[in-house]
Amino acid sequence: MKIVVAPWLRPALTMATVCLLAAPVLARADADLDKALANPNNWAMQAGDMQNHRYSPLKQINKSNVGKMQVAWMFSTGVLRGHEGAPLVIGDTMYIVSPFPNKVFALDVDTQKIKWRYEPKQDAAVIPQMCCDTVNRGLAFGGNKIFLQQADSTLVALDANTGKVVWSVKNGDPKLGAVNTNAPHVFKDKVITGISGGEWGVRGYITAYDMNTGKQVWRAYSTGPDQEMLMDPEKTMTWTDGAMKPVGADSSIKSWEGDQWKIGGGTTWGWYSYDKNLNLLYYGSGNPSTWNPAQRKGDNKWSMTIFARDLDTGMAKWVFQMTPWDQWDYDGVNEMILADINVKGKPTKALVHFDRNGFGYTLDRVTGALLVAQKYDPAVNWATNVDMKTGRPVVVKKYAPGENGTDFNNKGICPAALGSKDEQPASFDPQTKRFYVPTNHVCMDYEPFQIEYTAGQPYVGATLSMFPAPGGNTMGNFIAWDAGTGKIVQSKPEKFSVWSGALTTAGGIACYGTLEGYLKCVDSNDINKELFKFKTPSGVIGNVFTYQHKGKQYIGVYSGIGGWAGIGMAAGLEKPQEGLGAVGGYHELADYTNLGGSLTVFALPQT
């Protein structure tokens, strides 16, 4: 087989690269995962599917009877930190993971007996290297294996039947701040995982490992030389002057001052989605480092970016940067939801993304063309709008820390650094064609300061204070969104940010959790019609999921306060500006909930 290599790629050519370029011939779909996903009784991926819909066709529990739900059973993880993500359910087994130290439990869903458990021996020194709590966003399944991405960056494959280690590989160096909080994802024969550590100056990347052997197939960086980002200057496209055009040579390096890109962030700790027909993997990159924008003037490409990559080679087909020269920590890691919807009256293979910056984006997922960009929280004030020709936000100088200089306190910026939505994933309901979005309604004061990079030490460079958006005391909303027009259809206010992933079902319900600890279900056609409400043992930052076993449907969610919003309680912080400003913003949480770490599963009563 003859392989012709483009000149720009030759400096990085190795035998591994040759294998990578030949990979499309060898890649195969995973039969175990495909079979599990085809059965609606399972919850076989973190989003329930590869498109990040977080929707279930189950309807035994529906809008007419959900109010009758009762607790079916509970399980304690034995860990008192933030519990994000959700369990997996495949057949008669549920797979649960805890925050650090990342205990894994396989439970019999009939009896709740522990079939097996796995507790990795991780160095506790990794804990202070983790920004914003020691969370883990969940497990992955494929090839009769359970995949765990440990906090210390070790990716582990466990036998799904026994819990025995099949293989493990180191994904980064935690001593440099390269830790992990994301859930790995299985697509075809590959395990996809990212990296955390943007607040430590970690240069972000995403990696594909062979599902069966653990061998690295490809790795693509967010910043730097074209060959290390797996970008073709002539074929990788981006939105420019109202059309898709090539990114050009050295697109990233040219947008940074000096070698700042080497410690430039752009980490990848969010969610991933996959279009089988296009063979494209979608994900977002995070904030540039440092948080003091004066130290890295320029667009800082390709931080804050949506990537579409060929799954087999990792090559970037197109990119779209939401927030050039980020001055607010508006990470772009939130989920990419792949949905076939009408956009401005035209049937479209869309990608819908609710960015931390407060704008809801609808793109053509085939080409990367920008179609819609509108605010999904009316409090957003740092930019007036997105210029649809350039794709760039129109920034308000009053709320631009980079424009106003180091050591200047920029007051009243909306949203706060944790965004109008953080990692908590939205849901798409194919029946209503709406997106159900958990949001933050929070603003901040932001004062950047000069900071020097030291390997393995925090590299933030800003002091923050957070508070509710003007006009009330509510800090969150649960909204229904029309991505075809970029409009809020309905909005349901909540006292605190809604930091739980949403679930919609064919039963006409939308469910989510609250930081006080409630699981709530509402009518998907009228989200202000609350149908169910139950107080779980701790605040909910986990993602609601559902499954069916022996003809009975269940709905469940983790409770365990923590994450960025709950870091004060989770880590015992007290000073208002600790936790990057969240401690003061969410100080009232302690009046409503307490630490915990448990799973609560609900069902209809026996008839």
Coordinates of C-alpha atoms in Angstrom, one line a residue:
M1 CA 0.0 0.0 0.0
K2 CA 1.5 3.3 -1.0
I3 CA 0.9 6.3 1.3
V4 CA 1.4 9.8 0.0
V5 CA 2.1 12.3 2.9
A6 CA 1.5 16.0 2.5
P7 CA 4.7 18.1 3.0
W8 CA 3.3 19.9 6.1
L9 CA 2.9 16.5 7.8
R10 CA 6.3 15.0 7.0
P11 CA 8.1 16.4 10.1
A12 CA 5.9 14.3 12.3
L13 CA 6.0 11.2 10.2
T14 CA 6.6 8.0 12.2
M15 CA 5.6 4.4 11.8
A16 CA 2.7 5.2 14.2
T17 CA 1.6 7.9 11.8
V18 CA 1.7 5.4 8.8
C19 CA -0.5 3.0 10.8
L20 CA -2.8 5.9 11.6
L21 CA -3.2 6.9 8.0
A22 CA -4.1 3.3 7.1
A23 CA -6.5 3.0 10.0
P24 CA -9.8 3.6 8.2
V25 CA -9.5 0.3 6.5
L26 CA -9.2 -1.5 9.8
A27 CA -11.7 0.3 12.0
R28 CA -14.8 -1.7 13.0
A29 CA -17.9 -0.8 14.9
D30 CA -18.2 -2.5 18.3
A31 CA -20.9 -5.1 18.2
D32 CA -21.4 -5.2 22.0
L33 CA -22.0 -1.5 22.3
D34 CA -24.2 -1.3 19.2
K35 CA -26.3 -4.2 20.6
A36 CA -26.6 -2.5 24.0
L37 CA -27.6 0.9 22.4
A38 CA -30.2 -0.8 20.2
N39 CA -32.1 -2.0 23.3
P40 CA -34.0 1.0 24.9
N41 CA -34.1 -0.8 28.2
N42 CA -30.4 -0.1 28.7
W43 CA -28.6 3.2 29.4
A44 CA -25.4 2.1 27.7
M45 CA -23.6 5.5 27.2
Q46 CA -23.4 8.6 29.3
A47 CA -25.9 10.4 27.0
G48 CA -27.9 7.3 26.2
D49 CA -26.6 7.4 22.6
M50 CA -23.7 8.7 20.5
Q51 CA -25.5 11.9 19.5
N52 CA -25.8 13.4 23.1
H53 CA -29.6 13.4 23.0
R54 CA -30.1 12.3 26.6
Y55 CA -33.5 11.1 25.4
S56 CA -35.2 7.7 26.1
P57 CA -38.1 6.1 24.1
L58 CA -39.3 4.5 27.3
K59 CA -42.8 5.8 28.4
Q60 CA -44.1 3.6 31.2
I61 CA -43.4 6.6 33.4
N62 CA -45.2 9.5 31.7
K63 CA -46.7 12.9 32.4
S64 CA -49.9 11.3 33.8
N65 CA -48.3 9.1 36.4
V66 CA -44.8 10.5 37.1
G67 CA -46.1 12.2 40.2
K68 CA -46.7 8.8 41.8
M69 CA -43.0 7.8 41.6
Q70 CA -41.5 6.4 44.8
V71 CA -38.0 5.5 45.8
A72 CA -37.3 2.0 44.7
W73 CA -33.8 1.7 46.1
M74 CA -30.6 3.6 47.0
F75 CA -26.9 3.0 47.0
S76 CA -24.1 4.8 48.8
T77 CA -20.7 5.2 47.1
G78 CA -18.9 6.0 50.4
V79 CA -17.4 9.2 49.0
L80 CA -18.3 12.7 50.1
R81 CA -17.4 14.8 47.1
G82 CA -19.2 16.1 44.0
H83 CA -21.0 13.3 42.0
E84 CA -21.3 14.2 38.4
G85 CA -22.2 12.0 35.4
A86 CA -24.5 8.9 35.7
P87 CA -24.3 5.1 36.0
L88 CA -24.4 2.8 33.0
V89 CA -27.0 0.0 32.8
I90 CA -26.5 -2.9 30.4
G91 CA -28.8 -5.9 30.9
D92 CA -29.0 -6.9 34.5
T93 CA -25.9 -4.9 35.6
M94 CA -25.5 -1.3 36.7
Y95 CA -22.0 0.2 36.7
I96 CA -21.3 3.1 39.1
V97 CA -18.2 5.3 39.6
S98 CA -17.4 7.6 42.4
P99 CA -15.4 10.8 42.5
F100 CA -11.7 10.4 43.6
P101 CA -10.5 7.7 44.4
N102 CA -12.8 6.6 41.5
K103 CA -14.3 3.5 43.0
V104 CA -16.2 1.3 40.5
F105 CA -19.1 -0.9 41.5
A106 CA -21.0 -3.4 39.4
L107 CA -24.5 -4.0 40.9
D108 CA -27.1 -6.6 40.2
V109 CA -30.1 -4.4 39.3
D110 CA -32.5 -7.0 40.8
T111 CA -31.0 -7.3 44.2
Q112 CA -28.5 -4.4 44.3
K113 CA -25.9 -7.0 45.3
I114 CA -22.4 -5.9 44.5
K115 CA -21.1 -8.2 41.7
W116 CA -17.6 -6.8 41.8
R117 CA -15.8 -3.6 42.8
Y118 CA -12.6 -2.0 41.7
E119 CA -10.8 0.7 43.7
P120 CA -7.6 2.0 42.1
K121 CA -4.7 3.0 44.3
Q122 CA -4.1 6.6 43.4
D123 CA -1.7 9.0 45.0
A124 CA -3.7 11.6 47.1
A125 CA -1.3 14.2 45.8
V126 CA -3.6 14.4 42.7
I127 CA -6.4 16.0 44.7
P128 CA -4.8 19.5 44.9
Q129 CA -4.0 19.3 41.2
M130 CA -7.7 19.1 40.3
C131 CA -9.6 22.3 39.6
C132 CA -13.1 22.7 41.0
D133 CA -13.6 19.4 42.8
T134 CA -12.5 15.8 42.4
V135 CA -15.4 14.8 40.2
N136 CA -15.6 12.0 37.6
R137 CA -18.2 12.2 34.8
G138 CA -18.8 8.5 34.3
L139 CA -17.8 5.2 32.7
A140 CA -17.9 3.9 29.2
F141 CA -18.8 0.4 27.8
G142 CA -17.6 -1.5 24.7
G143 CA -16.1 -4.8 23.8
N144 CA -17.4 -6.4 27.0
K145 CA -15.2 -3.9 28.9
I146 CA -15.9 -1.0 31.3
F147 CA -13.6 2.0 30.7
L148 CA -12.6 4.2 33.7
Q149 CA -10.7 7.5 33.2
Q150 CA -9.0 7.9 36.6
A151 CA -8.2 11.3 38.2
D152 CA -4.5 10.6 37.9
S153 CA -4.9 10.4 34.1
T154 CA -4.7 6.6 34.0
L155 CA -7.2 5.1 31.5
V156 CA -8.2 1.6 32.6
A157 CA -10.1 -1.2 30.8
L158 CA -11.9 -3.6 33.1
D159 CA -13.6 -6.9 32.2
A160 CA -17.3 -6.1 32.4
N161 CA -18.1 -9.5 34.0
T162 CA -15.3 -9.7 36.6
G163 CA -13.8 -6.2 37.1
K164 CA -10.3 -7.5 36.4
V165 CA -7.9 -5.1 34.7
V166 CA -7.5 -5.9 31.0
W167 CA -5.2 -3.0 30.2
S168 CA -4.3 0.4 31.4
V169 CA -2.4 3.4 29.9
K170 CA -1.2 6.8 31.2
N171 CA -2.9 9.7 29.5
G172 CA -0.9 12.6 31.1
D173 CA 1.4 13.6 33.9
P174 CA -0.6 14.7 37.0
K175 CA 2.5 16.3 38.5
L176 CA 2.2 18.9 35.8
G177 CA -1.6 19.3 36.4
A178 CA -2.6 17.0 33.6
V179 CA -5.4 15.2 35.4
N180 CA -8.8 13.8 34.2
T181 CA -12.4 14.4 35.1
N182 CA -14.1 13.5 31.8
A183 CA -16.0 10.3 30.9
P184 CA -14.3 8.3 28.2
H185 CA -16.4 7.5 25.2
V186 CA -16.4 4.4 22.9
F187 CA -16.9 5.0 19.2
K188 CA -16.3 2.1 16.8
D189 CA -13.1 0.4 18.0
K190 CA -11.7 3.4 19.8
V191 CA -11.8 4.9 23.3
I192 CA -11.8 8.7 23.2
T193 CA -10.6 10.7 26.2
G194 CA -9.4 14.2 26.8
I195 CA -7.4 16.0 29.5
S196 CA -7.9 18.5 32.2
G197 CA -5.6 21.1 33.7
G198 CA -6.1 24.4 31.8
E199 CA -5.7 26.2 35.1
W200 CA -2.2 24.6 35.4
G201 CA -1.1 25.7 31.9
V202 CA -1.6 22.2 30.5
R203 CA -1.7 22.2 26.7
G204 CA -4.9 20.5 25.7
Y205 CA -5.3 17.4 23.6
I206 CA -7.7 14.6 22.8
T207 CA -6.5 11.0 22.3
A208 CA -7.9 7.9 20.7
Y209 CA -6.9 4.5 22.1
D210 CA -7.5 1.1 20.6
M211 CA -10.3 -0.4 22.6
N212 CA -8.9 -3.9 22.6
T213 CA -5.2 -3.2 23.3
G214 CA -4.9 0.3 24.9
K215 CA -2.4 1.4 22.2
Q216 CA -2.6 5.1 21.2
V217 CA -4.0 5.4 17.7
W218 CA -3.8 9.2 17.4
R219 CA -3.5 12.3 19.6
A220 CA -4.6 15.8 18.5
Y221 CA -3.6 19.0 20.3
S222 CA -5.8 22.1 20.6
T223 CA -2.9 24.5 20.0
G224 CA 0.5 24.6 18.3
P225 CA 1.9 23.4 15.0
D226 CA -0.5 22.1 12.3
Q227 CA 0.9 18.5 12.4
E228 CA 0.5 18.3 16.2
M229 CA -3.1 19.5 15.9
L230 CA -3.8 17.1 13.0
M231 CA -4.8 20.0 10.8
D232 CA -4.4 20.3 7.1
P233 CA -3.9 24.1 6.3
E234 CA -5.6 23.6 3.0
K235 CA -8.4 21.2 3.9
T236 CA -9.4 21.9 7.5
M237 CA -12.1 24.6 7.2
T238 CA -13.4 27.4 9.4
W239 CA -16.1 30.0 9.1
T240 CA -14.6 33.2 7.6
D241 CA -16.4 36.1 6.0
G242 CA -19.7 34.3 5.7
A243 CA -18.3 31.1 4.2
M244 CA -16.2 28.0 5.0
K245 CA -12.6 28.6 4.1
P246 CA -9.2 26.8 4.8
V247 CA -7.6 27.7 8.1
G248 CA -4.3 28.3 6.4
A249 CA -0.8 27.5 7.6
D250 CA 0.2 28.0 11.3
S251 CA -3.3 29.2 12.2
S252 CA -2.7 28.5 15.8
I253 CA 0.9 29.7 16.3
K254 CA 0.2 33.0 14.6
S255 CA -2.6 33.8 17.1
W256 CA -0.4 33.6 20.2
E257 CA 2.4 35.8 21.5
G258 CA 5.7 33.9 21.4
D259 CA 5.6 30.4 22.7
Q260 CA 2.6 31.0 25.0
W261 CA 0.7 28.3 23.1
K262 CA 2.9 25.7 24.7
I263 CA 1.2 26.4 28.1
G264 CA -2.0 27.7 26.4
G265 CA -4.7 25.5 27.8
G266 CA -7.5 24.5 25.4
T267 CA -8.1 21.3 27.5
T268 CA -10.8 18.8 26.6
W269 CA -12.7 17.7 29.7
G270 CA -16.2 17.8 28.4
W271 CA -18.4 15.4 26.3
Y272 CA -18.0 13.9 22.9
S273 CA -20.4 12.9 20.2
Y274 CA -20.2 11.0 16.9
D275 CA -22.0 10.9 13.6
K276 CA -21.7 7.3 12.2
N277 CA -22.7 8.4 8.6
L278 CA -20.1 11.1 8.5
N279 CA -17.5 9.3 10.6
L280 CA -17.0 12.5 12.5
L281 CA -16.2 13.0 16.2
Y282 CA -17.3 16.3 17.7
Y283 CA -16.1 18.0 20.9
G284 CA -15.0 21.4 22.3
S285 CA -11.8 22.8 23.8
G286 CA -11.5 24.9 26.9
N287 CA -10.0 28.2 28.0
P288 CA -6.6 29.5 27.1
S289 CA -4.0 29.9 29.9
T290 CA -3.6 32.2 31.9
W291 CA -6.8 33.9 33.0
N292 CA -5.0 37.2 32.6
P293 CA -5.7 38.0 28.9
A294 CA -3.0 40.7 28.8
Q295 CA -0.4 38.0 28.9
R296 CA -1.6 36.2 25.8
K297 CA -3.0 38.8 23.4
G298 CA -4.4 37.3 20.2
D299 CA -7.2 35.0 19.2
N300 CA -5.5 32.1 21.0
K301 CA -6.5 29.5 18.4
W302 CA -7.7 26.8 18.8
S303 CA -8.8 27.2 22.4
M304 CA -12.6 27.8 22.9
T305 CA -13.3 25.8 19.7
I306 CA -15.7 23.2 18.3
F307 CA -13.7 20.5 16.5
A308 CA -15.1 18.0 13.9
R309 CA -12.5 15.2 13.4
D310 CA -12.3 12.1 11.3
L311 CA -12.7 9.4 13.9
D312 CA -10.2 7.0 12.3
T313 CA -7.3 9.4 11.6
G314 CA -8.0 12.3 14.0
M315 CA -7.7 14.8 11.1
A316 CA -9.7 18.0 11.7
K317 CA -12.4 18.5 9.0
W318 CA -13.6 21.8 10.4
V319 CA -13.2 24.1 13.4
F320 CA -15.3 26.9 14.8
Q321 CA -13.9 29.2 17.6
M322 CA -16.7 30.6 19.8
T323 CA -14.7 33.1 21.9
P324 CA -11.5 34.4 20.3
W325 CA -9.1 35.9 22.9
D326 CA -11.1 34.6 25.8
Q327 CA -11.1 37.1 28.7
W328 CA -13.6 35.5 30.9
D329 CA -12.8 31.7 31.2
Y330 CA -15.7 30.7 28.9
D331 CA -14.6 27.1 28.3
G332 CA -16.0 25.6 25.1
V333 CA -16.2 22.1 26.4
N334 CA -19.9 21.8 26.7
E335 CA -21.6 19.0 24.8
M336 CA -22.3 19.0 21.0
I337 CA -25.8 17.7 20.4
L338 CA -26.3 16.2 16.9
A339 CA -29.9 16.6 15.8
D340 CA -31.8 16.6 12.5
I341 CA -34.0 19.7 12.8
N342 CA -35.4 22.5 10.7
V343 CA -33.2 25.6 10.9
K344 CA -35.0 28.7 9.6
G345 CA -37.4 26.4 7.9
K346 CA -34.8 24.2 6.2
P347 CA -34.1 20.5 7.1
T348 CA -30.6 20.4 8.5
K349 CA -28.1 18.0 9.9
A350 CA -27.3 20.3 12.8
L351 CA -24.9 20.5 15.7
V352 CA -26.3 22.4 18.7
H353 CA -24.0 23.7 21.4
F354 CA -24.8 25.8 24.5
D355 CA -21.6 27.6 25.2
R356 CA -20.3 28.8 28.5
N357 CA -20.2 32.3 26.9
G358 CA -24.0 32.4 27.0
F359 CA -24.7 31.9 23.3
G360 CA -26.6 29.0 21.8
Y361 CA -25.0 27.9 18.5
T362 CA -26.5 25.9 15.7
L363 CA -24.1 24.8 13.0
D364 CA -24.3 22.6 10.0
R365 CA -22.5 19.5 11.3
V366 CA -21.4 18.4 7.8
T367 CA -19.7 21.6 6.8
G368 CA -19.3 23.6 10.0
A369 CA -21.2 26.6 8.6
L370 CA -22.7 28.9 11.3
L371 CA -26.5 29.0 11.1
V372 CA -27.7 30.5 14.5
A373 CA -26.1 32.2 17.4
Q374 CA -28.3 33.7 20.1
K375 CA -28.3 34.4 23.8
Y376 CA -29.9 31.7 25.9
D377 CA -29.9 33.8 29.1
P378 CA -31.1 37.4 28.8
A379 CA -28.6 38.5 31.4
V380 CA -25.6 38.0 29.1
N381 CA -23.9 41.4 28.7
W382 CA -20.2 40.8 27.8
A383 CA -21.2 40.8 24.1
T384 CA -24.1 42.3 22.3
N385 CA -24.4 39.6 19.7
V386 CA -22.5 37.3 17.4
D387 CA -21.5 38.8 14.0
M388 CA -22.9 36.1 11.7
K389 CA -20.4 36.9 8.9
T390 CA -17.3 36.5 11.1
G391 CA -18.7 34.3 13.8
R392 CA -17.1 36.6 16.4
P393 CA -18.9 37.9 19.4
V394 CA -19.3 41.7 19.4
V395 CA -17.6 42.5 22.7
V396 CA -18.6 45.3 25.1
K397 CA -15.4 47.0 26.2
K398 CA -16.8 47.8 29.7
Y399 CA -16.9 44.1 30.4
A400 CA -13.6 43.1 28.7
P401 CA -10.8 42.5 31.2
G402 CA -8.2 42.3 28.5
E403 CA -9.2 45.7 27.2
N404 CA -9.2 47.3 30.6
G405 CA -5.8 46.0 31.8
T406 CA -4.2 44.1 34.6
D407 CA -5.2 44.9 38.2
F408 CA -8.4 46.5 37.1
N409 CA -11.6 45.0 38.7
N410 CA -14.2 44.6 35.9
K411 CA -17.6 44.6 37.7
G412 CA -20.9 43.1 36.7
I413 CA -19.9 40.8 33.9
C414 CA -22.6 38.3 32.9
P415 CA -22.3 35.4 32.8
A416 CA -19.7 34.5 35.4
A417 CA -16.7 32.3 34.5
L418 CA -18.8 29.2 35.1
G419 CA -20.9 30.3 32.2
S420 CA -24.6 30.4 31.3
K421 CA -24.2 26.7 31.3
D422 CA -21.2 24.6 32.5
E423 CA -20.7 20.9 31.7
Q424 CA -24.1 19.8 32.9
P425 CA -25.6 18.4 29.6
A426 CA -28.8 19.4 27.9
S427 CA -31.3 17.0 26.4
F428 CA -32.9 16.9 22.9
D429 CA -36.5 15.6 22.6
P430 CA -37.2 14.4 19.0
Q431 CA -41.0 14.6 19.7
T432 CA -41.1 18.3 20.6
K433 CA -37.9 19.2 18.6
R434 CA -36.9 21.3 21.6
F435 CA -33.7 21.3 23.7
Y436 CA -34.0 21.2 27.5
V437 CA -31.2 23.2 29.0
P438 CA -30.0 23.5 32.7
T439 CA -28.5 27.0 33.0
N440 CA -26.8 29.4 35.4
H441 CA -28.0 32.9 35.9
V442 CA -24.9 34.2 37.6
C443 CA -22.6 37.2 37.1
M444 CA -19.1 38.2 38.3
D445 CA -16.5 40.8 39.1
Y446 CA -13.2 39.8 37.4
E447 CA -9.7 41.3 38.3
P448 CA -6.7 39.9 36.4
F449 CA -3.2 40.0 37.8
Q450 CA 0.3 39.2 36.5
I451 CA 1.4 35.6 37.0
E452 CA 4.4 33.6 36.1
Y453 CA 4.2 30.0 34.9
T454 CA 5.6 27.3 37.2
A455 CA 5.2 23.7 36.1
G456 CA 2.8 21.8 38.3
Q457 CA 1.5 25.0 40.0
P458 CA -1.9 26.8 39.5
Y459 CA -1.6 29.3 36.6
V460 CA -4.8 31.3 36.9
G461 CA -4.0 35.0 37.2
A462 CA -7.4 36.4 38.2
T463 CA -9.5 37.1 41.3
L464 CA -13.3 36.5 40.9
S465 CA -16.4 37.2 42.9
M466 CA -19.8 35.7 41.8
F467 CA -23.4 36.7 42.5
P468 CA -26.9 36.3 41.1
A469 CA -27.7 38.2 37.9
P470 CA -29.5 41.6 38.4
G471 CA -33.2 41.8 38.9
G472 CA -33.7 39.0 41.4
N473 CA -32.2 36.3 43.7
T474 CA -32.5 33.3 41.4
M475 CA -29.2 31.8 40.1
G476 CA -30.6 29.4 37.5
N477 CA -33.2 28.5 35.0
F478 CA -34.3 25.3 33.3
I479 CA -35.2 26.3 29.7
A480 CA -36.8 24.9 26.6
W481 CA -34.9 26.1 23.5
D482 CA -35.7 26.3 19.8
A483 CA -32.3 25.8 18.1
G484 CA -33.8 26.4 14.6
T485 CA -34.6 30.0 15.5
G486 CA -32.4 30.6 18.5
K487 CA -35.2 31.4 20.9
I488 CA -36.1 30.6 24.5
V489 CA -39.6 28.9 24.2
Q490 CA -40.1 28.6 28.0
S491 CA -38.0 29.3 31.1
K492 CA -38.5 27.9 34.7
P493 CA -36.5 29.8 37.4
E494 CA -34.6 28.0 40.1
K495 CA -33.1 29.4 43.3
F496 CA -29.6 28.0 42.5
S497 CA -27.9 27.1 39.2
V498 CA -29.3 24.0 37.6
W499 CA -26.1 21.9 37.7
S500 CA -27.7 18.5 36.7
G501 CA -27.9 16.9 33.3
A502 CA -31.4 16.8 31.8
L503 CA -33.4 13.8 30.6
T504 CA -36.4 13.7 28.3
T505 CA -38.5 10.7 27.5
A506 CA -41.3 9.5 25.2
G507 CA -43.5 9.8 28.2
G508 CA -43.7 13.5 27.7
I509 CA -41.5 14.4 30.7
A510 CA -38.2 16.3 31.2
C511 CA -36.3 15.7 34.4
Y512 CA -33.4 17.4 36.1
G513 CA -31.9 17.9 39.6
T514 CA -31.2 21.0 41.7
L515 CA -28.3 22.0 43.9
E516 CA -30.6 21.9 47.0
G517 CA -31.0 18.2 46.2
Y518 CA -34.4 17.9 44.4
L519 CA -35.1 15.6 41.5
K520 CA -37.8 17.3 39.5
C521 CA -39.8 16.2 36.5
V522 CA -41.9 18.6 34.4
D523 CA -44.2 18.4 31.4
S524 CA -42.0 18.7 28.3
N525 CA -44.6 20.8 26.5
D526 CA -45.0 23.1 29.5
I527 CA -41.9 23.1 31.7
N528 CA -43.4 25.3 34.3
K529 CA -45.9 22.5 35.0
E530 CA -44.0 20.6 37.8
L531 CA -45.2 17.0 38.0
F532 CA -42.8 15.5 40.5
K533 CA -40.4 16.7 43.2
F534 CA -38.4 14.7 45.7
K535 CA -35.6 15.8 48.0
T536 CA -32.6 13.4 47.7
P537 CA -29.9 13.2 50.5
S538 CA -27.6 15.8 49.0
G539 CA -27.3 18.4 46.3
V540 CA -27.7 17.0 42.7
I541 CA -25.0 17.7 40.2
G542 CA -25.4 14.3 38.5
N543 CA -27.2 13.5 35.3
V544 CA -30.7 12.0 35.3
F545 CA -31.0 8.6 33.5
T546 CA -33.5 5.9 33.0
Y547 CA -33.7 2.2 32.2
Q548 CA -36.2 -0.7 32.2
H549 CA -35.8 -4.1 33.8
K550 CA -38.2 -7.0 33.8
G551 CA -40.9 -4.7 32.3
K552 CA -40.5 -2.0 34.9
Q553 CA -39.1 1.5 34.2
Y554 CA -36.8 3.3 36.6
I555 CA -35.4 6.8 36.8
G556 CA -32.3 7.6 38.8
V557 CA -29.8 10.3 39.7
Y558 CA -26.7 10.7 41.8
S559 CA -26.8 13.1 44.7
G560 CA -23.6 14.5 46.2
I561 CA -23.0 18.2 46.4
G562 CA -19.8 19.5 44.8
G563 CA -18.5 20.5 41.4
W564 CA -17.5 24.2 40.9
A565 CA -20.8 25.5 42.3
G566 CA -20.6 23.3 45.4
I567 CA -16.8 23.4 45.9
G568 CA -17.1 25.4 49.1
M569 CA -19.0 22.6 50.8
A570 CA -17.1 19.8 49.1
A571 CA -13.6 21.1 49.9
G572 CA -14.4 22.9 53.2
L573 CA -13.6 26.4 51.7
E574 CA -14.9 29.5 53.5
K575 CA -13.4 32.7 52.0
P576 CA -15.8 34.3 49.4
Q577 CA -13.2 34.4 46.6
E578 CA -12.0 30.9 47.1
G579 CA -13.0 28.3 44.6
L580 CA -12.4 30.9 41.9
G581 CA -15.2 33.0 43.3
A582 CA -17.8 30.3 43.7
V583 CA -17.6 30.0 47.5
G584 CA -19.1 33.5 48.0
G585 CA -21.6 33.1 45.2
Y586 CA -23.1 29.9 46.5
H587 CA -22.7 30.4 50.3
E588 CA -26.4 29.8 50.9
L589 CA -26.2 26.2 49.7
A590 CA -25.1 25.1 53.2
D591 CA -28.6 26.2 54.4
Y592 CA -30.3 23.7 52.1
T593 CA -28.2 20.6 51.8
N594 CA -25.2 18.7 53.1
L595 CA -22.4 16.5 51.8
G596 CA -23.3 13.1 50.5
G597 CA -22.6 10.4 47.9
S598 CA -25.4 8.2 46.8
L599 CA -27.6 7.0 44.0
T600 CA -31.4 7.2 44.3
V601 CA -33.5 5.2 41.9
F602 CA -37.3 5.8 41.5
A603 CA -40.2 3.7 40.0
L604 CA -43.9 3.7 40.0
P605 CA -45.5 1.8 42.9
Q606 CA -46.6 -1.8 42.5
T607 CA -50.2 -2.1 41.4

